[in-house]
CSV table of C-alpha atoms in Angstrom, one decimal:
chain,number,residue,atom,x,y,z
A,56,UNK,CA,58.8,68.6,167.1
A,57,UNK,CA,60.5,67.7,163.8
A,58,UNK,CA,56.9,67.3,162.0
A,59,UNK,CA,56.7,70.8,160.8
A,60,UNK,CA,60.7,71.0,159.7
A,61,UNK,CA,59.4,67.3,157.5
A,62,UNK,CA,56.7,68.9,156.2
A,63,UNK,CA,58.6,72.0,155.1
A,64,UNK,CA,61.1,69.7,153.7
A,65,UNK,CA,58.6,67.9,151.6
A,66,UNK,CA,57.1,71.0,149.9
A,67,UNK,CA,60.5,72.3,148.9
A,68,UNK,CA,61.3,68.9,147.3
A,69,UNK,CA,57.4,68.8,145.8
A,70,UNK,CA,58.4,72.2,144.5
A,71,UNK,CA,62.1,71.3,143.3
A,72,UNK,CA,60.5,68.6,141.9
A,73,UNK,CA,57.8,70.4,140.1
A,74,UNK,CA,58.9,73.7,138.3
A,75,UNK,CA,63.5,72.3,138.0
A,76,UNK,CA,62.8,68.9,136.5
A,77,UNK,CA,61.9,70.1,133.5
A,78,UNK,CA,64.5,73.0,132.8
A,79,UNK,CA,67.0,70.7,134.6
A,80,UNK,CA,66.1,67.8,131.8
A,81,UNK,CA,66.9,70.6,129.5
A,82,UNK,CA,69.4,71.6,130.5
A,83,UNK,CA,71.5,68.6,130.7
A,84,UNK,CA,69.9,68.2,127.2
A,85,UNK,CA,71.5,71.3,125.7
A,86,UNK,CA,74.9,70.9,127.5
A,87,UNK,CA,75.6,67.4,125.6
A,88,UNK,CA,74.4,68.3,122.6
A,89,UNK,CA,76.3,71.5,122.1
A,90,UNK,CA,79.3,69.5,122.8
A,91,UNK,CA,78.5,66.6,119.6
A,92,UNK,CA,77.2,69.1,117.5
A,93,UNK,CA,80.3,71.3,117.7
A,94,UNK,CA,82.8,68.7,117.3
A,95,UNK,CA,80.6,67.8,114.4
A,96,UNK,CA,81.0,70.8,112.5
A,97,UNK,CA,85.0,71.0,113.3
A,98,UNK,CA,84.8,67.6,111.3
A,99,UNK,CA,82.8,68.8,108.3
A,100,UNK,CA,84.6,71.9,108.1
A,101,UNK,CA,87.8,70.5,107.4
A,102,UNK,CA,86.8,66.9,106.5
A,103,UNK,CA,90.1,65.6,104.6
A,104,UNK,CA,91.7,66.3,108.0
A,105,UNK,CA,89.2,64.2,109.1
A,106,UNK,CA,89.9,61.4,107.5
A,107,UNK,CA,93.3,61.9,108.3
A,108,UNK,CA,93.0,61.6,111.5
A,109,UNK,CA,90.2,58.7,111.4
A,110,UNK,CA,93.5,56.6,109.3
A,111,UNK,CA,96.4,58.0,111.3
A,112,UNK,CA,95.6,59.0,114.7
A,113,UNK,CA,92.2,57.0,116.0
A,114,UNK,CA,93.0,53.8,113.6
A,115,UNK,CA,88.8,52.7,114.3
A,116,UNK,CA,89.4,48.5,113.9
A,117,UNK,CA,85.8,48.1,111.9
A,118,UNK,CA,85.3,50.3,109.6
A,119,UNK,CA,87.7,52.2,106.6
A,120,UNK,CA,88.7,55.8,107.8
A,121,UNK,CA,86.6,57.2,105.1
A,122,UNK,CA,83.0,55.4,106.7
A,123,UNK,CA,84.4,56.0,110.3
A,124,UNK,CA,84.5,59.8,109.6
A,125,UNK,CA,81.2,60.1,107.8
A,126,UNK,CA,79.6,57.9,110.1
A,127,UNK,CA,81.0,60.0,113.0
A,128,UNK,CA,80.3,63.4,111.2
A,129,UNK,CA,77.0,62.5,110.9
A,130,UNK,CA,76.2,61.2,114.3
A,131,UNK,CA,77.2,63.9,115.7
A,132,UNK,CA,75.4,66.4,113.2
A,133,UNK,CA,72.1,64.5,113.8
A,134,UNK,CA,71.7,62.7,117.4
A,135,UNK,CA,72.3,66.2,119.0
A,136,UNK,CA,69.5,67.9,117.5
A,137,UNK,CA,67.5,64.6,118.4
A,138,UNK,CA,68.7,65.0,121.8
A,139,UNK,CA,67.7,69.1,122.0
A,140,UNK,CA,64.5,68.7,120.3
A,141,UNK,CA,63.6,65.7,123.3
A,142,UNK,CA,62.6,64.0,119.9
A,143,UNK,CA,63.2,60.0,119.8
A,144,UNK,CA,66.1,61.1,122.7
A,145,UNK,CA,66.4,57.7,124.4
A,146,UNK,CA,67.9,56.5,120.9
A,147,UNK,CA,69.7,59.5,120.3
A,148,UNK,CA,71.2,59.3,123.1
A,149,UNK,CA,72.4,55.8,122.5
A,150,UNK,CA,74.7,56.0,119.5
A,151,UNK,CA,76.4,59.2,121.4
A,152,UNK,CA,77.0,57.3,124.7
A,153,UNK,CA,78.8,54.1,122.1
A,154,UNK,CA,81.3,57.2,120.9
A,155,UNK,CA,82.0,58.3,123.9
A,156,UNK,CA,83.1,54.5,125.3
A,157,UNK,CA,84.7,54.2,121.9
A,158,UNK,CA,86.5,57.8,122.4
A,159,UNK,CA,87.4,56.8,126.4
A,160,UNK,CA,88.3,53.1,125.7
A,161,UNK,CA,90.0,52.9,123.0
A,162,UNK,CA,92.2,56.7,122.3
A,163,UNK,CA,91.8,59.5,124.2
A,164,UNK,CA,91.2,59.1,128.1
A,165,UNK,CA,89.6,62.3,130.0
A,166,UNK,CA,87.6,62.5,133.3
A,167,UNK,CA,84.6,64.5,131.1
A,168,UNK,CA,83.9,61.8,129.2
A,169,UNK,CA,82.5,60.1,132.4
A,170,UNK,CA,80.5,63.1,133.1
A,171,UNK,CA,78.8,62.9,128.9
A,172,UNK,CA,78.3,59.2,129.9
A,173,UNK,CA,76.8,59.7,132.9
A,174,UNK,CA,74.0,62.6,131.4
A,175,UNK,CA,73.5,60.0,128.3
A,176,UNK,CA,73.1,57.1,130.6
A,177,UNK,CA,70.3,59.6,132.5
A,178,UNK,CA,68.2,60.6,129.0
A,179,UNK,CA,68.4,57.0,128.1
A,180,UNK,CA,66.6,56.0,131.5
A,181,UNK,CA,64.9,58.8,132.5
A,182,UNK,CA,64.0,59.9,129.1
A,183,UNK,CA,64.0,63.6,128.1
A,184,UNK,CA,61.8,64.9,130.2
A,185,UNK,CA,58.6,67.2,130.4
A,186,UNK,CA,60.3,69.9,128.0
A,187,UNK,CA,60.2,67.9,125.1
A,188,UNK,CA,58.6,66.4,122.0
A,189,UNK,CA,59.1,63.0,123.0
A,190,UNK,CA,56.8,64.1,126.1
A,191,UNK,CA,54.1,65.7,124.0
A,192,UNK,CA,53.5,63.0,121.4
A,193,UNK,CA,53.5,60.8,124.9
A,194,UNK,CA,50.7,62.8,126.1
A,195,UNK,CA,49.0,63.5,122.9
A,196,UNK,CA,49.1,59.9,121.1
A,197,UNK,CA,49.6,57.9,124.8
């Protein structure tokens, strides 16, 4: 009775499963780095401001406010594109999922910064996915 409704049911996930993962990777790809890369850019385009806030508002306990913003301006202009490319995205992804613990934990509390952890925590292990360099070199070098 229920044996053609299961067997439906698997082909829809075999398909899900076959032609979304990839985009779906992407996707969740794109989405995080758009928002790193972007605050990236606000930083280097007024970077005495950032600075300024890097001494007066986030106060970061290890490093001067000088090496905390180019440290942070620099993550965040580099990992992303990592991350879009799928190209070493498991370590990209690393870095970015330590500023956003940092950002949650220690200044500024928001709900979103669950979400970016959650999507990091996925890249870092589930990996990029099919759509990716990462993949390719994978498949090409084993």
């Amino acid at each position: 009775m229920f044996s053609p409704l299961l067997a439906g049911a698997r082909a829809a996930r075999t398909l899900a499963e076959r032609h979304l993962t990839a985009p779906l990777d992407l996707l969740g790809r794109w989405m995080i780095a758009e928002i790193f890369f972007r605050s990236g850019l606000v930083k280097l385009a007024s970077f005495e401001t950032t600075v300024d806030l890097f001494r007066d508002e986030y106060q970061t306990p290890f490093f001067s406010p000088e090496i905390a913003a180019v440290l942070a301006t620099a993550t965040e202009l580099t990992m992303p594109v990592l991350l879009l490319l799928g190209l070493f995205a498991r370590l990209a992804a690393i870095p970015l999922l330590a500023m956003t613990a940092m950002i949650q934990f220690t200044y500024f509390y928001h709900s979103e910064h669950y979400f970016w952890a959650f999507v990091l925590l996925l890249l870092i292990v589930r990996g990029p996915g099919a759509w990716s360099v990462d993949h390719w070199l994978r498949r090409r070098f084993g």
